[in-house]
Coordinates of C-alpha atoms in Angstrom, one line a residue:
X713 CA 15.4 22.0 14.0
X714 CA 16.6 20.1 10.8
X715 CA 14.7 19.2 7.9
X716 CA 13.2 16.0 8.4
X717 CA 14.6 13.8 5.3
X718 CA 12.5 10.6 4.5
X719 CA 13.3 7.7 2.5
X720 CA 11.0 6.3 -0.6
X721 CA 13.3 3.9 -2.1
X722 CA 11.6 3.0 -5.4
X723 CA 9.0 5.1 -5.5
X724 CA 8.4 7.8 -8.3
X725 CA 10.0 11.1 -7.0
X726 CA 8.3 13.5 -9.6
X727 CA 4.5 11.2 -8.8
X728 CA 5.7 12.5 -5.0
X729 CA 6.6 15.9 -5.6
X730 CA 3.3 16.3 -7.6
X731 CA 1.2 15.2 -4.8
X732 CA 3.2 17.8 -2.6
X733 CA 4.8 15.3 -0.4
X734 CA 8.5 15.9 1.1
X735 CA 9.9 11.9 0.7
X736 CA 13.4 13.4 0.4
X737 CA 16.4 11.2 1.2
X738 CA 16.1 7.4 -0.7
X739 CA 17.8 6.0 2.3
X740 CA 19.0 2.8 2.8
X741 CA 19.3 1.1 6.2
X742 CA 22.3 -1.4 6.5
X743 CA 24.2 -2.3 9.6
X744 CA 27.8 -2.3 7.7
X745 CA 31.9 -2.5 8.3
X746 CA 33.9 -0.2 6.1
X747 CA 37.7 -1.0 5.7
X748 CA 39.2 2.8 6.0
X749 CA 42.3 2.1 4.3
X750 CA 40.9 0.6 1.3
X751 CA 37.1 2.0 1.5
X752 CA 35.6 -1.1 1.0
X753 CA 32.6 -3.6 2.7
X754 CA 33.0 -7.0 4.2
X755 CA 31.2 -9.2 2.4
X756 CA 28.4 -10.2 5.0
X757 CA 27.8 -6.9 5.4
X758 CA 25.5 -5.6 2.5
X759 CA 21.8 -5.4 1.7
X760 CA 20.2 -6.3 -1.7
X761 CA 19.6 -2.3 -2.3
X762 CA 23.4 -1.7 -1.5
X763 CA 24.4 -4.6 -3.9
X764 CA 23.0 -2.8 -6.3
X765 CA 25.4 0.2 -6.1
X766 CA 28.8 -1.5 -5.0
X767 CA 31.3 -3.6 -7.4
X768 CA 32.8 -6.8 -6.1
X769 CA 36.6 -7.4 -5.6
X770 CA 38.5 -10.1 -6.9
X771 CA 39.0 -11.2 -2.7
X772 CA 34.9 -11.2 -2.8
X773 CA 34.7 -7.7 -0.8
X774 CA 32.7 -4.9 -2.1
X775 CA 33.9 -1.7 -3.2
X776 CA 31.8 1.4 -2.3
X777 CA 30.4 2.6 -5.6
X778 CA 28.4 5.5 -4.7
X779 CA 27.7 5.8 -0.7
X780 CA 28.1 8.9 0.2
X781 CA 28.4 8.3 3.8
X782 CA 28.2 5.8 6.9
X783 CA 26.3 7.2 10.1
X784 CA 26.5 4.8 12.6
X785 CA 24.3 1.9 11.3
X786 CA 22.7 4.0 8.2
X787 CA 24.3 4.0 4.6
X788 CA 23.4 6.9 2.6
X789 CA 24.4 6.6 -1.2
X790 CA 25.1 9.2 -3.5
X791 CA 21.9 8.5 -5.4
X792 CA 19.6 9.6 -2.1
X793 CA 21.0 12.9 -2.6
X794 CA 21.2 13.2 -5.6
X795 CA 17.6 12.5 -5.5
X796 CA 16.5 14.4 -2.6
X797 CA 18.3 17.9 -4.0
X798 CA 16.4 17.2 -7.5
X799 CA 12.9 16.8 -5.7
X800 CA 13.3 19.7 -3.3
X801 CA 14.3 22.0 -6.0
X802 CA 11.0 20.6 -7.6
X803 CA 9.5 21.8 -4.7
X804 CA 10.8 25.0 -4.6
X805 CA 12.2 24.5 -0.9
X806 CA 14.8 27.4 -1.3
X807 CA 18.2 27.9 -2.0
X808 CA 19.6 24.9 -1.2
X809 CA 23.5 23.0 -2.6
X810 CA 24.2 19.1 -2.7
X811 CA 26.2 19.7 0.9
X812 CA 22.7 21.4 2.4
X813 CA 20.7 18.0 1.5
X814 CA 23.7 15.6 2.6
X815 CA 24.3 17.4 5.7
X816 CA 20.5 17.3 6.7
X817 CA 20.2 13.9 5.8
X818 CA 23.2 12.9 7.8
X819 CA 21.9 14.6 10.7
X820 CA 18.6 12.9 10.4
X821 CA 20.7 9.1 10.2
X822 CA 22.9 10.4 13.5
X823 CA 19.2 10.9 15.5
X824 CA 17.5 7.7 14.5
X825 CA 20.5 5.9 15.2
X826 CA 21.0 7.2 18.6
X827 CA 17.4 6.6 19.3
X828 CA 17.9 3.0 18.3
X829 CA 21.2 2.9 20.4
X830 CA 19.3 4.7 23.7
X831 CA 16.2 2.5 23.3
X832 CA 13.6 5.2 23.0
X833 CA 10.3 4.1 23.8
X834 CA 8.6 3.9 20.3
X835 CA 5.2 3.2 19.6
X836 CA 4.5 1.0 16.1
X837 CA 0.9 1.4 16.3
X838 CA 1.7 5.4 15.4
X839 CA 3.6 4.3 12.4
X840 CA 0.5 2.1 10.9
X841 CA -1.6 4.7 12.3
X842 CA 0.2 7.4 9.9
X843 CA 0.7 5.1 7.2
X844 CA -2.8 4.5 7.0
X845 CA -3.2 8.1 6.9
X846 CA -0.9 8.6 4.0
X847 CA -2.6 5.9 2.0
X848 CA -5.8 7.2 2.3
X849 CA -4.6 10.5 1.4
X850 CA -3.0 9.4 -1.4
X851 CA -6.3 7.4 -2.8
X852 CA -8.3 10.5 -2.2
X853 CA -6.1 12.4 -4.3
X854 CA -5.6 10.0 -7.2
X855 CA -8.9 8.1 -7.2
X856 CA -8.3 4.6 -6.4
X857 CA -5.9 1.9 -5.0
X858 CA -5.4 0.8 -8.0
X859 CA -4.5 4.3 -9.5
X860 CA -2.2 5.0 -7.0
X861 CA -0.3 1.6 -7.1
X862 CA 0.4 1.7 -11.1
X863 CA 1.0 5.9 -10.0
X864 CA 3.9 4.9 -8.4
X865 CA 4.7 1.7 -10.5
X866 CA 4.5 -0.5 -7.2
X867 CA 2.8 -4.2 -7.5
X868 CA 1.1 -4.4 -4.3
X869 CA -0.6 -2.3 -1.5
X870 CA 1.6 -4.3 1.2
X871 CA 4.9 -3.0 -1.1
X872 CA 3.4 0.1 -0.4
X873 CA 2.6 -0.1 3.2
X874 CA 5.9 -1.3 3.7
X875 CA 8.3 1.0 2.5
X876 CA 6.2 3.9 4.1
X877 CA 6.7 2.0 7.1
X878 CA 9.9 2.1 6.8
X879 CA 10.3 5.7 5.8
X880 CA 7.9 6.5 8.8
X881 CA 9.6 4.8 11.5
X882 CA 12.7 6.3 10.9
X883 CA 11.3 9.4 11.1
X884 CA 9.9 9.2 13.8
X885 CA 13.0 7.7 15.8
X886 CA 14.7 10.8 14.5
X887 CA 11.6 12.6 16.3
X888 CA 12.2 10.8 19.7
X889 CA 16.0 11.2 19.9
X890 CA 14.9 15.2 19.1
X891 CA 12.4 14.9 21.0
X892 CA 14.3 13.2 24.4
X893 CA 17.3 16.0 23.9
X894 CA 15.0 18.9 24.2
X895 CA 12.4 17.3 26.3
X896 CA 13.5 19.3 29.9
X897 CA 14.3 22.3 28.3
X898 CA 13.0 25.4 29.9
X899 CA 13.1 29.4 29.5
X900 CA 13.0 31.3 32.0
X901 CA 11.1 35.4 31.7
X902 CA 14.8 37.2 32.0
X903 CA 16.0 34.8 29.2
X904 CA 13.0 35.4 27.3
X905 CA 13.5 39.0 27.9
X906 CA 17.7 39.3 26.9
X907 CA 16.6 37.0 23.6
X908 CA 14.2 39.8 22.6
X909 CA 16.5 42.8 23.8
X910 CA 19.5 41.0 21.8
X911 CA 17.5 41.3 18.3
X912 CA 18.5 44.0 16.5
X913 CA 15.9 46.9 16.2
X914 CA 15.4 46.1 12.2
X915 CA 15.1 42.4 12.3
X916 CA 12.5 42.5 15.1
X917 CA 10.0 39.9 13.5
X918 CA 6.6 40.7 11.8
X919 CA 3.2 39.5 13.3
X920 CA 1.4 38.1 10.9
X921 CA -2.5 38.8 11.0
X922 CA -4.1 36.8 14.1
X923 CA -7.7 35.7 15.1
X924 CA -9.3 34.2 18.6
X925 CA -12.1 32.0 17.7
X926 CA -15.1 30.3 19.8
X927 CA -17.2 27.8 18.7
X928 CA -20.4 26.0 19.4
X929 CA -21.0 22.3 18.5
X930 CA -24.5 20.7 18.2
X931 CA -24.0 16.7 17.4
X932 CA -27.5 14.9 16.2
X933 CA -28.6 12.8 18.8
X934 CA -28.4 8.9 18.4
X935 CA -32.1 6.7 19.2
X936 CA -32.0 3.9 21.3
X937 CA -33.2 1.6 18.8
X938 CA -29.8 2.3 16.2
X939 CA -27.3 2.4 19.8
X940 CA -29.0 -1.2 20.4
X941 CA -28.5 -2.3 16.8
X942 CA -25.1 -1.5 16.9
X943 CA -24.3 -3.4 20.6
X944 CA -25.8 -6.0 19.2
X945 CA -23.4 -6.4 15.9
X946 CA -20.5 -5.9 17.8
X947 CA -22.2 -8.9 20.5
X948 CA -22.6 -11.1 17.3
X949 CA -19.0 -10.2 16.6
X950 CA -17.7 -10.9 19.8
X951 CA -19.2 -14.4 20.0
X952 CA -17.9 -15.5 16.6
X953 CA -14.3 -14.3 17.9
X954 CA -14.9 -16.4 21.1
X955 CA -16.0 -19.3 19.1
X956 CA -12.8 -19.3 16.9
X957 CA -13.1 -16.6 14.9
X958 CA -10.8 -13.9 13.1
X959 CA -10.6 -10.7 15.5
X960 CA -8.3 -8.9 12.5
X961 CA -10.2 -10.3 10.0
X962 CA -13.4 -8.5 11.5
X963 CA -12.1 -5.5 11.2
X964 CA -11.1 -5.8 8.3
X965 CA -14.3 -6.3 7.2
X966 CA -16.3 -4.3 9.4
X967 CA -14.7 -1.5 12.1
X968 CA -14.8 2.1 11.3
X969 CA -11.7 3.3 12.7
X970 CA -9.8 4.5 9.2
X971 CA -6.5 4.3 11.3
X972 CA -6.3 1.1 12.5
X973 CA -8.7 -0.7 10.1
X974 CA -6.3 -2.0 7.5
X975 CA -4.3 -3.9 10.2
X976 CA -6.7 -5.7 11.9
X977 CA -7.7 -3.1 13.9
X978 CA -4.2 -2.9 15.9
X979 CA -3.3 -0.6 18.2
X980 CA -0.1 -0.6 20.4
X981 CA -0.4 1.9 23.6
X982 CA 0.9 2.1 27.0
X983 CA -0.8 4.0 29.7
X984 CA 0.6 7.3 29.4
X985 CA -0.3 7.0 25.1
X986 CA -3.0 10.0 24.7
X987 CA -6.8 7.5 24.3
X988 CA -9.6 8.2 25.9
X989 CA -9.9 6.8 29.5
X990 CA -12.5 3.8 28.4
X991 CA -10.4 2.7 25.7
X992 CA -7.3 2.6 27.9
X993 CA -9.4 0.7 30.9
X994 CA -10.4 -2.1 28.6
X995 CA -7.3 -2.1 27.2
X996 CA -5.7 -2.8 30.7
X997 CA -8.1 -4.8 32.2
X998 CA -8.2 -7.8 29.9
X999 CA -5.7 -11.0 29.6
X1000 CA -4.3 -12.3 26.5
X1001 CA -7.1 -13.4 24.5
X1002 CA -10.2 -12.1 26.4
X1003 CA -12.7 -10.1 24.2
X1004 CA -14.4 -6.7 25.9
X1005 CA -17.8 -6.5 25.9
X1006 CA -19.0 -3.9 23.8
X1007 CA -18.0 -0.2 25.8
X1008 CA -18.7 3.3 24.6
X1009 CA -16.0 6.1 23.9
X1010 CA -16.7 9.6 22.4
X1011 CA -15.8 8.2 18.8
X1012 CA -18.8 5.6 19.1
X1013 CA -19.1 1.7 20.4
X1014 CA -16.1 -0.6 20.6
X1015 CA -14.9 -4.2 21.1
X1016 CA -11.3 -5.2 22.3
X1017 CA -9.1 -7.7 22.1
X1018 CA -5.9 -7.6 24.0
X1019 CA -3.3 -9.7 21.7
X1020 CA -0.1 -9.2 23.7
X1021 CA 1.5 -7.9 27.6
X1022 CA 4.6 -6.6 27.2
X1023 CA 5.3 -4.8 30.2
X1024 CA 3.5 -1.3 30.4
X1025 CA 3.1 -2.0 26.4
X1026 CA 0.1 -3.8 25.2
X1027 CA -0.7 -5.1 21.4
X1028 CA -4.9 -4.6 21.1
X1029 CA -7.0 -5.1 18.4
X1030 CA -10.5 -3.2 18.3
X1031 CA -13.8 -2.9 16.3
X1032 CA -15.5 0.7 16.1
X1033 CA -18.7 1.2 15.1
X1034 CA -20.7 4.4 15.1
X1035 CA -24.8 4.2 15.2
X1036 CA -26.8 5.2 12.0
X1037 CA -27.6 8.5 12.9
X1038 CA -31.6 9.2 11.4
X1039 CA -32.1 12.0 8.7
X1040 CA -34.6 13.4 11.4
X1041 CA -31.7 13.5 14.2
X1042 CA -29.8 15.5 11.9
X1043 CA -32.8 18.0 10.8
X1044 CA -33.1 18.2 14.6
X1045 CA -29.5 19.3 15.3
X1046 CA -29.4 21.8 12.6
X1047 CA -32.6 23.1 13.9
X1048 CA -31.6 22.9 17.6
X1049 CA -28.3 25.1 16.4
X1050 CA -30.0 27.5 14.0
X1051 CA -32.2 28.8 16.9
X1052 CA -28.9 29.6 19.3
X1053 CA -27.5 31.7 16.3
X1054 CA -30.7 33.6 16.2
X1055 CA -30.8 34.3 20.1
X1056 CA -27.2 35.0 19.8
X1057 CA -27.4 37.7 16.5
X1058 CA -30.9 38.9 18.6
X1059 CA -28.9 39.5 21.3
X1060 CA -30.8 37.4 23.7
X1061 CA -28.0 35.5 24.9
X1062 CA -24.0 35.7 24.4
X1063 CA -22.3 33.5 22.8
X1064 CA -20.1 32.0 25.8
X1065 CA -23.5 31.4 27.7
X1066 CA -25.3 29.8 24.7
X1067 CA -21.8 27.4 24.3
X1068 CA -21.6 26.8 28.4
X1069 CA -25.6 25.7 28.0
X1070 CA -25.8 23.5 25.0
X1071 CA -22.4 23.3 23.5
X1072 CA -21.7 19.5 22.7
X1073 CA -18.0 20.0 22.8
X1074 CA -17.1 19.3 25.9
X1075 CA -13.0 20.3 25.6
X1076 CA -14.6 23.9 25.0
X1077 CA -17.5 24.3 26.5
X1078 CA -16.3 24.9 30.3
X1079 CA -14.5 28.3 28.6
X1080 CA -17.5 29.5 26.6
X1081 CA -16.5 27.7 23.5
X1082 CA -12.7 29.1 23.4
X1083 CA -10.9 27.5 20.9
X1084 CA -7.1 27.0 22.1
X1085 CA -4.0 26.7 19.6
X1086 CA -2.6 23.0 20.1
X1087 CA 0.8 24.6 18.2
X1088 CA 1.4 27.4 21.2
X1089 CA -0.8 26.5 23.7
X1090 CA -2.6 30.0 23.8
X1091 CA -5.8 31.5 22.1
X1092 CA -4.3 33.2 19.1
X1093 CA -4.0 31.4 15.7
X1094 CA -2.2 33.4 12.9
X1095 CA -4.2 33.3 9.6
X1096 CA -2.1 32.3 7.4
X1097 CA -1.6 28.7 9.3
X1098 CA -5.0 27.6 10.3
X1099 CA -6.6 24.9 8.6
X1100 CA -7.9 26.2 4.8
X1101 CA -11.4 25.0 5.7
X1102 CA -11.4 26.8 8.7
X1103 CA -9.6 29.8 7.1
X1104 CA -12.4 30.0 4.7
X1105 CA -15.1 30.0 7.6
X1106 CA -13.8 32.7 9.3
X1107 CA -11.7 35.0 7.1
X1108 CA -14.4 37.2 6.3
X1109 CA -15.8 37.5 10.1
X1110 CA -16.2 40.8 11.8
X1111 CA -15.0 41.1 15.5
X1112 CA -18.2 39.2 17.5
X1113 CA -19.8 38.6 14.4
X1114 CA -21.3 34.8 14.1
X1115 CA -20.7 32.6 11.4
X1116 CA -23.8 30.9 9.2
X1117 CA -24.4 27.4 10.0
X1118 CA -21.7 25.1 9.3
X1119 CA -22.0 21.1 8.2
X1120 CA -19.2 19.5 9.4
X1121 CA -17.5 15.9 10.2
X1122 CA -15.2 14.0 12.4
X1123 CA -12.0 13.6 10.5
X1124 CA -11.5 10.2 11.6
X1125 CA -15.2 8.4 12.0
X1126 CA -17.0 11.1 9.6
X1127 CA -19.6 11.4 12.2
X1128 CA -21.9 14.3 11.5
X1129 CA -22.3 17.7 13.3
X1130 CA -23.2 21.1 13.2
X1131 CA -21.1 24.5 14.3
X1132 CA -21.3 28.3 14.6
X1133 CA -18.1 30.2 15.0
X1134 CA -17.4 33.7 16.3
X1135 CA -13.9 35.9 15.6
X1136 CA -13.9 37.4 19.4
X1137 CA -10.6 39.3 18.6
X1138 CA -8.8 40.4 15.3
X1139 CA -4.9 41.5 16.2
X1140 CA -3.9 43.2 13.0
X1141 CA -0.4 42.3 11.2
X1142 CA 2.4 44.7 13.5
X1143 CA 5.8 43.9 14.8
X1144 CA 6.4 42.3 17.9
X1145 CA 6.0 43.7 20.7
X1146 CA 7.2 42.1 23.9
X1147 CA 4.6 42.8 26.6
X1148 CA 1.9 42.2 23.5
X1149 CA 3.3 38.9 22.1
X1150 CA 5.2 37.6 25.1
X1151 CA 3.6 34.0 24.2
X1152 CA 5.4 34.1 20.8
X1153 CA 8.7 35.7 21.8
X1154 CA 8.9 33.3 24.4
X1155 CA 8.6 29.9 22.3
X1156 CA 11.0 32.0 19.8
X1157 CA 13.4 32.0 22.6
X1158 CA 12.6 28.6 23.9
X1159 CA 12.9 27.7 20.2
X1160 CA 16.8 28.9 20.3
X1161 CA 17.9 27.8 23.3
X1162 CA 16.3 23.9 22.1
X1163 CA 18.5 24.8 18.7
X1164 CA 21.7 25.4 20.8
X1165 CA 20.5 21.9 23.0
X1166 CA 20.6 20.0 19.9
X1167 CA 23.6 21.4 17.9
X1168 CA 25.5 20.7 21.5
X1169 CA 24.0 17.3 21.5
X1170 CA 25.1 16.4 18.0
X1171 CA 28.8 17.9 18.1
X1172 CA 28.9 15.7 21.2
X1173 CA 27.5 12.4 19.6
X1174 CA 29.2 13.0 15.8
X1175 CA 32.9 12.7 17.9
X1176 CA 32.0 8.7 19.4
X1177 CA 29.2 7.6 16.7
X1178 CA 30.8 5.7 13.5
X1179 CA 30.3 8.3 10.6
X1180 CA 32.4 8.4 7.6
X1181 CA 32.2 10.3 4.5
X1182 CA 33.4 9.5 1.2
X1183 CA 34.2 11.3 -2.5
X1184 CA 32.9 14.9 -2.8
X1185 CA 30.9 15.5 0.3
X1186 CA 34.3 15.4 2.1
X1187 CA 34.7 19.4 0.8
X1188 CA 31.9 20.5 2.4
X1189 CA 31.8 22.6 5.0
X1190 CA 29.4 20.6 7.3
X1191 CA 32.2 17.7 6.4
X1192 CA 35.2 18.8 8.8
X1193 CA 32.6 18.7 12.2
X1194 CA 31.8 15.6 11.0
X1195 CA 35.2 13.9 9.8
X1196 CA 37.4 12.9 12.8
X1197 CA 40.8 13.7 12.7

């Protein structure tokens, strides 16, 4: 799968590379018209950014001063490679040449443009929703908004939002069009077995160190008294937005959603979009205009406002608030959890029984507390990739062996809970084996064939999408796949 290559525009490559972010390519998006013989734009065809690196002709065309290359509606200028190569070599990506970085970059235009062209569904709520993520990151790292924005020399936080915007949604149409090529590709067992048979007996890959976990989850319980207190803001809410009010403003102001709180509280989904089954029945049940009463989802008490139908799309807005949760609900919870460890070290229980019987995490307690890889889909995570938090929980955890109490908190509402973890297997580093690590040799194989789908796919597309390339990058070796004849 290619590189994914991100445009940044302005923004301080060296500031990004410090904060160990890969904003690579400095693209610029223009819908142009070259002229082949003379290599030039029409003159309606340019955006300010492009102005900036083109020379006008005396018959008020523009020569192309530095773009690299044309993919379909995507301009790439010498400069966004240029930059990219000097900020992955910062980053110590590897060995990598200016034809590596122009090649991937081009291949990243050619998938976003085709996405475009096909008419992917594409969701701009995730964009936001990432965005938002970024920007909080970033703050966290630096300090404040105000440190970040002078960090990166930008005059506003809606600059900022919108050329990572920008940068996002492009990469995420490159995602789709990846995403649609390879989306019915299967492997069978005999292909999984002739992909293993065909490596050669010295190049069979390494198994890195791997751990099943299991987990028990004790939230603190929230009193009536702070659920009611909460029902009745988002009630006082609701009847100022009825009255006239400013939905977006409110939350804004108020909602506790981090992802959706610095626009309003907006949230684009269809009914297939991955939100809890409450949020998506409010979300469909409404006209344009009506406000939800407040409703109840895992994450904590909401209100809605559906803002626009389009189709099996809807634009909502949405409050969240989460009950104050009492210092003696928490004491209770820790206590509640500290006394299933002991039965569990005592031996009085086992530890899938104790998660099956008080276990507040409902996704794992049916299976004893069985913690499942999202990546592969099976029980195993390999040490080195696991989350450095929970890395540093368990990394010192004998087979069976139960962890200490753990404080913990919902990434995304900071709500409060406790948790005790258990290594139930340790599968030292060896090579593969197939009958042992089928699961991995499998998505290695399903991995190649989706490779061969897309390098089929592209060959394909390259010989009836627009795509020229200019000065040096003509000599590379990518170039003559890419250069019709």
């Amino acid at each position: 799968m290619p590189q994914k290559i991100m445009n940044l525009k302005s923004i301080n490559l060296k500031a990004i590379a410090f904060l160990g972010l890969l904003f690579f390519s400095f693209i610029t998006i223009a819908q142009v018209t070259i002229d082949d013989e003379d290599n030039l734009l029409k003159e309606s065809d340019f955006s300010p950014e492009v102005l900036k690196a083109t020379t006008m002709t005396k018959d008020g065309r523009l020569k192309i001063d530095g773009v690299a290359a044309v993919v379909g509606d995507y301009l790439v200028l010498e400069s966004d490679i240029s930059k990219a190569y000097i900020d992955m070599k910062n980053q110590q990506v590897g060995e990598i040449t200016y034809c590596d970085v122009a090649e991937t970059i081009l291949e990243n235009k050619l998938f976003a443009h085709h996405a475009v062209q096909d008419s992917l569904p594409f969701n701009p709520s995730r964009v936001e929703s990432f965005t938002d993520q970024q920007i909080d990151q970033f703050v966290r790292q630096v300090g404040s908004m105000d440190k970040l924005l002078e960090f990166y020399k930008i005059d506003s936080e809606s600059e900022l939002r919108d050329q990572l915007n920008e940068i996002n949604t492009q990469r995420m149409l490159a995602e789709e069009m990846q995403g649609s090529i390879v989306d019915e590709v299967e492997i069978t067992p005999e292909e999984t077995r002739d992909f293993f048979e065909a490596i050669p007996k010295d190049e069979i890959p390494l198994i890195n160190d791997e751990v099943e976990l299991a987990q028990i989850i004790v939230r603190p319980e929230v009193g009536e008294k702070e659920q009611q207190a909460v029902i009745d803001k988002l009630n006082f809410y609701r009847d100022d937005v009825v009255a006239g009010g400013s939905f977006a403003t409110k939350a804004v102001l108020y909602s506790e959603d981090r992802g959706s709180r610095s626009q309003g509280g907006k949230i684009t989904l269809t009914r297939e979009d991955n939100f809890v089954k409450e949020f998506k029945d409010a979300a469909f049940s409404l006209q344009e205009g009506e406000v939800s009463r407040p409703f109840e989802t895992e994450f904590g008490w909401h209100i809605l406002t559906v803002e626009k139908i389009r189709g099996q799309q809807v634009d909502v807005r949405h409050i969240l608030l989460y009950p104050e949760i009492s210092s003696e609900a928490i004491q209770k919870a820790k206590d509640e959890i500290e006394l299933v460890r002991k039965k569990i070290v005592n031996g009085e229980v086992d530890f899938k029984e104790a998660a099956r019987e008080v276990s507040d995490e409902m996704e794992t307690r049916e299976s004893g507390g069985q913690l499942i890889n999202n990546a592969t889909g099976d029980r195993r995570f390999e040490l080195t990739k696991i989350d450095p938090t929970l890395y540093d929980q368990v990394i010192n955890l004998k087979e069976n062996e139960v962890s200490l109490v753990i404080k913990d908190s919902e990434p995304r509402t900071a709500k409060i809970f406790f948790k005790v973890i258990t290594l139930t297997k340790k599968i030292p580093e060896h090579i593969a084996e197939f009958s042992k690590d089928y699961t991995k040799i499998r998505e290695l194989a399903l991995q190649q064939k989706k490779l061969t789908e897309i390098k089929e796919w592209k060959a394909e597309k390259v010989t009836d999408t627009y795509v020229k390339i200019n000065g040096d990058y003509k000599v590379c070796k990518f170039a003559k796949s890419w250069i019709k004849q």
